Structures are given as C-alpha cells and as structure tokens.
mmCIF file of N, CA, C and O in Angstrom:
data_model
loop_
_atom_site.group_PDB
_atom_site.id
_atom_site.type_symbol
_atom_site.label_atom_id
_atom_site.label_comp_id
_atom_site.label_asym_id
_atom_site.label_seq_id
_atom_site.Cartn_x
_atom_site.Cartn_y
_atom_site.Cartn_z
ATOM 1 N N MET U 135 83.111 160.656 97.851
ATOM 2 C CA MET U 135 82.549 160.398 99.153
ATOM 3 C C MET U 135 81.731 159.115 99.092
ATOM 4 O O MET U 135 80.991 158.888 98.148
ATOM 5 N N ARG U 136 81.877 158.292 100.090
ATOM 6 C CA ARG U 136 81.156 157.024 100.158
ATOM 7 C C ARG U 136 79.862 157.192 100.953
ATOM 8 O O ARG U 136 79.751 158.048 101.827
ATOM 9 N N MET U 137 78.896 156.331 100.665
ATOM 10 C CA MET U 137 77.622 156.352 101.370
ATOM 11 C C MET U 137 77.841 156.200 102.871
ATOM 12 O O MET U 137 77.184 156.846 103.673
ATOM 13 N N MET U 138 78.777 155.376 103.258
ATOM 14 C CA MET U 138 79.061 155.150 104.665
ATOM 15 C C MET U 138 79.464 156.458 105.361
ATOM 16 O O MET U 138 79.146 156.675 106.525
ATOM 17 N N GLU U 139 80.143 157.343 104.632
ATOM 18 C CA GLU U 139 80.560 158.619 105.199
ATOM 19 C C GLU U 139 79.381 159.585 105.360
ATOM 20 O O GLU U 139 79.431 160.497 106.174
ATOM 21 N N LEU U 140 78.317 159.386 104.579
ATOM 22 C CA LEU U 140 77.132 160.240 104.664
ATOM 23 C C LEU U 140 76.131 159.749 105.699
ATOM 24 O O LEU U 140 75.351 160.537 106.240
ATOM 25 N N ALA U 141 76.142 158.454 105.978
ATOM 26 C CA ALA U 141 75.135 157.842 106.852
ATOM 27 C C ALA U 141 75.116 158.505 108.228
ATOM 28 O O ALA U 141 76.156 158.778 108.821
ATOM 29 N N GLY U 142 73.903 158.785 108.704
ATOM 30 C CA GLY U 142 73.710 159.353 110.027
ATOM 31 C C GLY U 142 73.753 160.869 110.093
ATOM 32 O O GLY U 142 73.421 161.448 111.117
ATOM 33 N N LYS U 143 74.145 161.516 109.011
ATOM 34 C CA LYS U 143 74.213 162.979 109.013
ATOM 35 C C LYS U 143 72.812 163.571 108.841
ATOM 36 O O LYS U 143 72.027 163.105 108.021
ATOM 37 N N GLU U 144 72.515 164.597 109.621
ATOM 38 C CA GLU U 144 71.247 165.301 109.486
ATOM 39 C C GLU U 144 71.322 166.239 108.288
ATOM 40 O O GLU U 144 72.371 166.822 108.022
ATOM 41 N N ILE U 145 70.202 166.375 107.599
ATOM 42 C CA ILE U 145 70.119 167.290 106.470
ATOM 43 C C ILE U 145 69.385 168.543 106.952
ATOM 44 O O ILE U 145 68.240 168.464 107.399
ATOM 45 N N ILE U 146 70.070 169.681 106.892
ATOM 46 C CA ILE U 146 69.541 170.949 107.384
ATOM 47 C C ILE U 146 69.431 171.915 106.212
ATOM 48 O O ILE U 146 70.350 172.039 105.402
ATOM 49 N N ASN U 147 68.301 172.623 106.157
ATOM 50 C CA ASN U 147 68.088 173.597 105.091
ATOM 51 C C ASN U 147 68.645 174.953 105.508
ATOM 52 O O ASN U 147 68.198 175.549 106.493
ATOM 53 N N PHE U 148 69.618 175.451 104.786
ATOM 54 C CA PHE U 148 70.225 176.753 105.026
ATOM 55 C C PHE U 148 69.200 177.874 104.913
ATOM 56 O O PHE U 148 69.256 178.861 105.636
ATOM 57 N N HIS U 149 68.242 177.705 104.017
ATOM 58 C CA HIS U 149 67.244 178.744 103.724
ATOM 59 C C HIS U 149 66.447 179.136 104.964
ATOM 60 O O HIS U 149 66.177 180.306 105.184
ATOM 61 N N ASN U 150 66.066 178.120 105.808
ATOM 62 C CA ASN U 150 65.248 178.430 106.979
ATOM 63 C C ASN U 150 65.655 177.669 108.243
ATOM 64 O O ASN U 150 64.980 177.746 109.255
ATOM 65 N N GLY U 151 66.735 176.903 108.182
ATOM 66 C CA GLY U 151 67.210 176.173 109.355
ATOM 67 C C GLY U 151 66.435 174.910 109.682
ATOM 68 O O GLY U 151 66.670 174.292 110.714
ATOM 69 N N ALA U 152 65.505 174.498 108.810
ATOM 70 C CA ALA U 152 64.674 173.330 109.072
ATOM 71 C C ALA U 152 65.467 172.036 108.958
ATOM 72 O O ALA U 152 66.337 171.896 108.098
ATOM 73 N N ARG U 153 65.145 171.090 109.834
ATOM 74 C CA ARG U 153 65.714 169.744 109.770
ATOM 75 C C ARG U 153 64.848 168.958 108.794
ATOM 76 O O ARG U 153 63.660 168.771 109.025
ATOM 77 N N LEU U 154 65.440 168.488 107.711
ATOM 78 C CA LEU U 154 64.685 167.799 106.669
ATOM 79 C C LEU U 154 64.689 166.293 106.829
ATOM 80 O O LEU U 154 63.768 165.620 106.372
ATOM 81 N N GLY U 155 65.714 165.751 107.441
ATOM 82 C CA GLY U 155 65.802 164.304 107.591
ATOM 83 C C GLY U 155 67.226 163.884 107.897
ATOM 84 O O GLY U 155 68.090 164.712 108.150
ATOM 85 N N VAL U 156 67.440 162.587 107.840
ATOM 86 C CA VAL U 156 68.746 162.009 108.140
ATOM 87 C C VAL U 156 69.137 161.076 107.008
ATOM 88 O O VAL U 156 68.307 160.299 106.534
ATOM 89 N N VAL U 157 70.382 161.178 106.575
ATOM 90 C CA VAL U 157 70.871 160.225 105.575
ATOM 91 C C VAL U 157 70.949 158.884 106.283
ATOM 92 O O VAL U 157 71.499 158.766 107.360
ATOM 93 N N GLY U 158 70.381 157.901 105.683
ATOM 94 C CA GLY U 158 70.225 156.590 106.296
ATOM 95 C C GLY U 158 68.745 156.262 106.339
ATOM 96 O O GLY U 158 68.348 155.125 106.184
ATOM 97 N N GLU U 159 67.931 157.311 106.539
ATOM 98 C CA GLU U 159 66.478 157.180 106.409
ATOM 99 C C GLU U 159 66.072 157.570 105.000
ATOM 100 O O GLU U 159 64.905 157.620 104.676
ATOM 101 N N SER U 160 67.058 157.883 104.175
ATOM 102 C CA SER U 160 66.805 158.373 102.824
ATOM 103 C C SER U 160 67.459 157.454 101.802
ATOM 104 O O SER U 160 68.149 156.512 102.154
ATOM 105 N N ASP U 161 67.213 157.771 100.539
ATOM 106 C CA ASP U 161 67.862 157.057 99.432
ATOM 107 C C ASP U 161 68.690 158.053 98.640
ATOM 108 O O ASP U 161 68.504 159.259 98.750
ATOM 109 N N LEU U 162 69.567 157.526 97.825
ATOM 110 C CA LEU U 162 70.348 158.360 96.921
ATOM 111 C C LEU U 162 70.017 157.966 95.487
ATOM 112 O O LEU U 162 69.873 156.780 95.184
ATOM 113 N N ASP U 163 69.888 158.965 94.633
ATOM 114 C CA ASP U 163 69.741 158.730 93.193
ATOM 115 C C ASP U 163 71.137 158.863 92.608
ATOM 116 O O ASP U 163 71.742 159.928 92.674
ATOM 117 N N ILE U 164 71.658 157.769 92.084
ATOM 118 C CA ILE U 164 73.042 157.731 91.597
ATOM 119 C C ILE U 164 73.052 157.475 90.105
ATOM 120 O O ILE U 164 72.348 156.598 89.606
ATOM 121 N N ASP U 165 73.865 158.246 89.384
ATOM 122 C CA ASP U 165 74.072 158.037 87.955
ATOM 123 C C ASP U 165 74.962 156.809 87.806
ATOM 124 O O ASP U 165 76.129 156.819 88.203
ATOM 125 N N ILE U 166 74.412 155.744 87.267
ATOM 126 C CA ILE U 166 75.133 154.470 87.184
ATOM 127 C C ILE U 166 76.377 154.561 86.310
ATOM 128 O O ILE U 166 77.392 153.961 86.617
ATOM 129 N N SER U 167 76.316 155.339 85.247
ATOM 130 C CA SER U 167 77.475 155.402 84.347
ATOM 131 C C SER U 167 78.658 156.146 84.963
ATOM 132 O O SER U 167 79.804 155.786 84.733
ATOM 133 N N SER U 168 78.397 157.181 85.782
ATOM 134 C CA SER U 168 79.499 157.955 86.352
ATOM 135 C C SER U 168 79.736 157.651 87.827
ATOM 136 O O SER U 168 80.800 157.950 88.355
ATOM 137 N N GLY U 169 78.724 157.087 88.504
ATOM 138 C CA GLY U 169 78.841 156.839 89.931
ATOM 139 C C GLY U 169 78.586 158.071 90.785
ATOM 140 O O GLY U 169 78.724 158.028 91.995
ATOM 141 N N ARG U 170 78.192 159.173 90.170
ATOM 142 C CA ARG U 170 77.946 160.420 90.905
ATOM 143 C C ARG U 170 76.524 160.454 91.467
ATOM 144 O O ARG U 170 75.594 159.948 90.861
ATOM 145 N N ILE U 171 76.393 161.094 92.619
ATOM 146 C CA ILE U 171 75.081 161.266 93.247
ATOM 147 C C ILE U 171 74.335 162.371 92.504
ATOM 148 O O ILE U 171 74.871 163.455 92.292
ATOM 149 N N ARG U 172 73.073 162.084 92.116
ATOM 150 C CA ARG U 172 72.245 163.094 91.458
ATOM 151 C C ARG U 172 71.302 163.773 92.436
ATOM 152 O O ARG U 172 70.993 164.953 92.275
ATOM 153 N N ALA U 173 70.830 163.025 93.448
ATOM 154 C CA ALA U 173 69.872 163.603 94.390
ATOM 155 C C ALA U 173 69.806 162.765 95.662
ATOM 156 O O ALA U 173 70.138 161.580 95.658
ATOM 157 N N ILE U 174 69.365 163.419 96.728
ATOM 158 C CA ILE U 174 69.017 162.741 97.972
ATOM 159 C C ILE U 174 67.495 162.660 97.980
ATOM 160 O O ILE U 174 66.819 163.658 97.727
ATOM 161 N N ILE U 175 66.959 161.500 98.259
ATOM 162 C CA ILE U 175 65.514 161.292 98.233
ATOM 163 C C ILE U 175 65.048 161.002 99.653
ATOM 164 O O ILE U 175 65.374 159.965 100.225
ATOM 165 N N LEU U 176 64.302 161.957 100.225
ATOM 166 C CA LEU U 176 63.814 161.826 101.596
ATOM 167 C C LEU U 176 62.358 161.420 101.598
ATOM 168 O O LEU U 176 61.546 162.030 100.898
ATOM 169 N N PRO U 177 62.000 160.429 102.410
ATOM 170 C CA PRO U 177 60.571 160.094 102.520
ATOM 171 C C PRO U 177 59.855 161.208 103.258
ATOM 172 O O PRO U 177 60.426 161.839 104.149
ATOM 173 N N ARG U 178 58.628 161.476 102.869
ATOM 174 C CA ARG U 178 57.814 162.461 103.576
ATOM 175 C C ARG U 178 57.596 161.922 104.980
ATOM 176 O O ARG U 178 57.368 160.738 105.164
ATOM 177 N N ARG U 179 57.675 162.795 105.957
ATOM 178 C CA ARG U 179 57.475 162.357 107.337
ATOM 179 C C ARG U 179 56.103 161.745 107.493
ATOM 180 O O ARG U 179 55.108 162.287 107.037
ATOM 181 N N ASN U 180 56.068 160.612 108.144
ATOM 182 C CA ASN U 180 54.810 159.880 108.304
ATOM 183 C C ASN U 180 53.926 160.504 109.365
ATOM 184 O O ASN U 180 54.387 160.947 110.397
ATOM 185 N N ASN U 181 52.662 160.527 109.065
ATOM 186 C CA ASN U 181 51.634 160.794 110.060
ATOM 187 C C ASN U 181 50.451 159.913 109.688
ATOM 188 O O ASN U 181 50.498 159.181 108.715
ATOM 189 N N LEU U 182 49.402 159.962 110.454
ATOM 190 C CA LEU U 182 48.283 159.056 110.221
ATOM 191 C C LEU U 182 47.676 159.229 108.834
ATOM 192 O O LEU U 182 47.368 158.257 108.162
ATOM 193 N N LEU U 183 47.551 160.465 108.357
ATOM 194 C CA LEU U 183 46.979 160.706 107.034
ATOM 195 C C LEU U 183 47.868 160.130 105.931
ATOM 196 O O LEU U 183 47.389 159.484 105.009
ATOM 197 N N ASN U 184 49.163 160.354 106.030
ATOM 198 C CA ASN U 184 50.085 159.862 105.001
ATOM 199 C C ASN U 184 50.165 158.348 104.967
ATOM 200 O O ASN U 184 50.588 157.769 103.972
ATOM 201 N N PHE U 185 49.786 157.688 106.057
ATOM 202 C CA PHE U 185 49.815 156.228 106.091
ATOM 203 C C PHE U 185 48.926 155.643 104.998
ATOM 204 O O PHE U 185 49.241 154.622 104.401
ATOM 205 N N TRP U 186 47.805 156.305 104.703
ATOM 206 C CA TRP U 186 46.838 155.796 103.731
ATOM 207 C C TRP U 186 47.113 156.284 102.321
ATOM 208 O O TRP U 186 46.564 155.764 101.367
ATOM 209 N N LEU U 187 47.949 157.285 102.157
ATOM 210 C CA LEU U 187 48.233 157.841 100.834
ATOM 211 C C LEU U 187 49.457 157.174 100.233
ATOM 212 O O LEU U 187 50.243 156.544 100.930
ATOM 213 N N ASP U 188 49.629 157.358 98.920
ATOM 214 C CA ASP U 188 50.858 156.888 98.283
ATOM 215 C C ASP U 188 52.046 157.560 98.956
ATOM 216 O O ASP U 188 52.003 158.741 99.263
ATOM 217 N N LYS U 189 53.101 156.808 99.148
ATOM 218 C CA LYS U 189 54.303 157.404 99.732
ATOM 219 C C LYS U 189 54.866 158.427 98.766
ATOM 220 O O LYS U 189 55.069 158.145 97.598
ATOM 221 N N GLN U 190 55.095 159.604 99.282
ATOM 222 C CA GLN U 190 55.701 160.642 98.478
ATOM 223 C C GLN U 190 57.051 160.980 99.082
ATOM 224 O O GLN U 190 57.294 160.734 100.261
ATOM 225 N N HIS U 191 57.907 161.537 98.276
ATOM 226 C CA HIS U 191 59.267 161.802 98.692
ATOM 227 C C HIS U 191 59.656 163.218 98.313
ATOM 228 O O HIS U 191 59.146 163.766 97.347
ATOM 229 N N MET U 192 60.593 163.785 99.074
ATOM 230 C CA MET U 192 61.181 165.063 98.710
ATOM 231 C C MET U 192 62.501 164.763 98.021
ATOM 232 O O MET U 192 63.337 164.029 98.551
ATOM 233 N N VAL U 193 62.677 165.312 96.838
ATOM 234 C CA VAL U 193 63.895 165.096 96.070
ATOM 235 C C VAL U 193 64.767 166.333 96.208
ATOM 236 O O VAL U 193 64.367 167.432 95.827
ATOM 237 N N ILE U 194 65.955 166.151 96.781
ATOM 238 C CA ILE U 194 66.904 167.253 96.949
ATOM 239 C C ILE U 194 68.002 167.072 95.908
ATOM 240 O O ILE U 194 68.803 166.142 96.011
ATOM 241 N N PRO U 195 68.053 167.933 94.891
ATOM 242 C CA PRO U 195 69.117 167.801 93.884
ATOM 243 C C PRO U 195 70.489 167.958 94.530
ATOM 244 O O PRO U 195 70.663 168.769 95.450
ATOM 245 N N TRP U 196 71.458 167.190 94.077
ATOM 246 C CA TRP U 196 72.802 167.245 94.645
ATOM 247 C C TRP U 196 73.382 168.650 94.516
ATOM 248 O O TRP U 196 74.176 169.080 95.354
ATOM 249 N N GLU U 197 72.954 169.404 93.514
ATOM 250 C CA GLU U 197 73.438 170.772 93.332
ATOM 251 C C GLU U 197 73.015 171.675 94.490
ATOM 252 O O GLU U 197 73.590 172.742 94.690
ATOM 253 N N ALA U 198 71.976 171.281 95.260
ATOM 254 C CA ALA U 198 71.513 172.081 96.394
ATOM 255 C C ALA U 198 72.381 171.863 97.640
ATOM 256 O O ALA U 198 72.283 172.631 98.593
ATOM 257 N N VAL U 199 73.233 170.842 97.639
ATOM 258 C CA VAL U 199 74.116 170.580 98.775
ATOM 259 C C VAL U 199 75.201 171.650 98.786
ATOM 260 O O VAL U 199 75.910 171.851 97.799
ATOM 261 N N ARG U 200 75.291 172.365 99.914
ATOM 262 C CA ARG U 200 76.278 173.448 100.031
ATOM 263 C C ARG U 200 77.502 173.051 100.834
ATOM 264 O O ARG U 200 78.599 173.486 100.557
ATOM 265 N N LYS U 201 77.301 172.224 101.872
ATOM 266 C CA LYS U 201 78.417 171.866 102.735
ATOM 267 C C LYS U 201 78.113 170.542 103.407
ATOM 268 O O LYS U 201 76.987 170.287 103.823
ATOM 269 N N ILE U 202 79.131 169.701 103.517
ATOM 270 C CA ILE U 202 79.015 168.438 104.240
ATOM 271 C C ILE U 202 79.981 168.513 105.409
ATOM 272 O O ILE U 202 81.189 168.608 105.226
ATOM 273 N N GLY U 203 79.404 168.517 106.617
ATOM 274 C CA GLY U 203 80.214 168.584 107.824
ATOM 275 C C GLY U 203 80.306 167.232 108.494
ATOM 276 O O GLY U 203 79.865 166.209 107.962
ATOM 277 N N ARG U 204 80.880 167.228 109.701
ATOM 278 C CA ARG U 204 81.037 165.974 110.444
ATOM 279 C C ARG U 204 79.704 165.392 110.874
ATOM 280 O O ARG U 204 79.552 164.176 110.961
ATOM 281 N N GLU U 205 78.704 166.270 111.156
ATOM 282 C CA GLU U 205 77.426 165.794 111.661
ATOM 283 C C GLU U 205 76.233 166.184 110.804
ATOM 284 O O GLU U 205 75.161 165.618 110.975
ATOM 285 N N VAL U 206 76.398 167.162 109.924
ATOM 286 C CA VAL U 206 75.254 167.647 109.145
ATOM 287 C C VAL U 206 75.628 167.858 107.683
ATOM 288 O O VAL U 206 76.798 168.006 107.334
ATOM 289 N N ILE U 207 74.588 167.863 106.863
ATOM 290 C CA ILE U 207 74.696 168.252 105.457
ATOM 291 C C ILE U 207 73.815 169.488 105.308
ATOM 292 O O ILE U 207 72.628 169.458 105.653
ATOM 293 N N ILE U 208 74.391 170.571 104.838
ATOM 294 C CA ILE U 208 73.652 171.817 104.642
ATOM 295 C C ILE U 208 73.221 171.887 103.183
ATOM 296 O O ILE U 208 74.044 171.760 102.277
ATOM 297 N N VAL U 209 71.910 172.060 102.985
ATOM 298 C CA VAL U 209 71.371 172.227 101.635
ATOM 299 C C VAL U 209 70.700 173.588 101.556
ATOM 300 O O VAL U 209 70.304 174.159 102.578
ATOM 301 N N ASP U 210 70.582 174.125 100.357
ATOM 302 C CA ASP U 210 69.956 175.427 100.162
ATOM 303 C C ASP U 210 68.711 175.235 99.304
ATOM 304 O O ASP U 210 68.801 175.140 98.079
ATOM 305 N N LEU U 211 67.558 175.134 99.990
ATOM 306 C CA LEU U 211 66.287 174.922 99.300
ATOM 307 C C LEU U 211 65.284 175.967 99.759
ATOM 308 O O LEU U 211 65.180 176.249 100.950
ATOM 309 N N ASP U 212 64.516 176.504 98.826
ATOM 310 C CA ASP U 212 63.401 177.378 99.152
ATOM 311 C C ASP U 212 62.221 176.467 99.459
ATOM 312 O O ASP U 212 61.628 175.894 98.560
ATOM 313 N N GLN U 213 61.862 176.312 100.741
ATOM 314 C CA GLN U 213 60.829 175.347 101.126
ATOM 315 C C GLN U 213 59.429 175.770 100.738
ATOM 316 O O GLN U 213 58.497 174.996 100.875
ATOM 317 N N THR U 214 59.255 176.990 100.245
ATOM 318 C CA THR U 214 57.935 177.363 99.748
ATOM 319 C C THR U 214 57.675 176.675 98.418
ATOM 320 O O THR U 214 56.560 176.639 97.939
ATOM 321 N N ASN U 215 58.726 176.118 97.835
ATOM 322 C CA ASN U 215 58.616 175.515 96.515
ATOM 323 C C ASN U 215 59.170 174.088 96.511
ATOM 324 O O ASN U 215 59.780 173.674 95.541
ATOM 325 N N LEU U 216 58.972 173.349 97.621
ATOM 326 C CA LEU U 216 59.516 171.995 97.700
ATOM 327 C C LEU U 216 58.807 171.057 96.739
ATOM 328 O O LEU U 216 57.628 171.203 96.467
ATOM 329 N N ASN U 217 59.546 170.072 96.289
ATOM 330 C CA ASN U 217 59.030 169.131 95.315
ATOM 331 C C ASN U 217 58.779 167.777 95.984
ATOM 332 O O ASN U 217 59.674 166.961 96.075
ATOM 333 N N PHE U 218 57.554 167.557 96.477
ATOM 334 C CA PHE U 218 57.169 166.240 96.973
ATOM 335 C C PHE U 218 56.496 165.512 95.836
ATOM 336 O O PHE U 218 55.586 166.038 95.194
ATOM 337 N N ARG U 219 56.935 164.299 95.557
ATOM 338 C CA ARG U 219 56.343 163.534 94.466
ATOM 339 C C ARG U 219 56.617 162.061 94.678
ATOM 340 O O ARG U 219 57.453 161.682 95.490
ATOM 341 N N ARG U 220 55.922 161.252 93.938
ATOM 342 C CA ARG U 220 56.223 159.823 93.954
ATOM 343 C C ARG U 220 57.524 159.643 93.201
ATOM 344 O O ARG U 220 57.740 160.222 92.158
ATOM 345 N N TYR U 221 58.401 158.860 93.761
ATOM 346 C CA TYR U 221 59.681 158.601 93.107
ATOM 347 C C TYR U 221 59.688 157.164 92.664
ATOM 348 O O TYR U 221 59.374 156.263 93.442
ATOM 349 N N PRO U 222 60.034 156.903 91.409
ATOM 350 C CA PRO U 222 59.998 155.517 90.912
ATOM 351 C C PRO U 222 60.956 154.628 91.721
ATOM 352 O O PRO U 222 62.077 155.004 91.970
ATOM 353 N N ALA U 223 60.453 153.499 92.099
ATOM 354 C CA ALA U 223 61.262 152.551 92.894
ATOM 355 C C ALA U 223 62.298 151.882 92.048
ATOM 356 O O ALA U 223 62.293 151.836 90.878
#
C-alpha cells in the first residue's frame, strides 16, 4: 500500500469508536531496510495548554491496524493505556 492510498483516511478506534486523527495530519514510521510501515504517529490534538508544552505524539503500532477501508482505517487500541510520548524527529 502506498502513502497516497492512505492519505485522507480517518483513523477510528474499534475499542471505543473514537476518531483519533487523519492520515495526512500524521507521520509514518517506516522500516528503511524492508519498506514496511512500523507505526502511525499522530500529533496530540492541539489546545492552548499543549501549545506551550513539548509536542507529544500518539504512536499506533501497525499491528493494531485491523482494517483499511475506502474512507477509514480501523485500529484496535485500549485508550485507557494510550502511549503519548515525544517521538524523535
């Protein structure tokens, strides 16, 4: 699958139906040697408080992707245990 085919798709969490973001507003972590996607990296939604803090990101492992449809990507994440962290640029 090419990045162009993923662009614009909403990322929805199967676990609770939450909209997590849109591919295109996110980055992909790609294994350079194999060309495979390792994770989708979503920026934390901005608000006034986050403007002053270090940018943190939610890392969605590619293994959490359950289905890629025409308009959405379904992931299976337990949001009580989400991993927001600084991701190396």
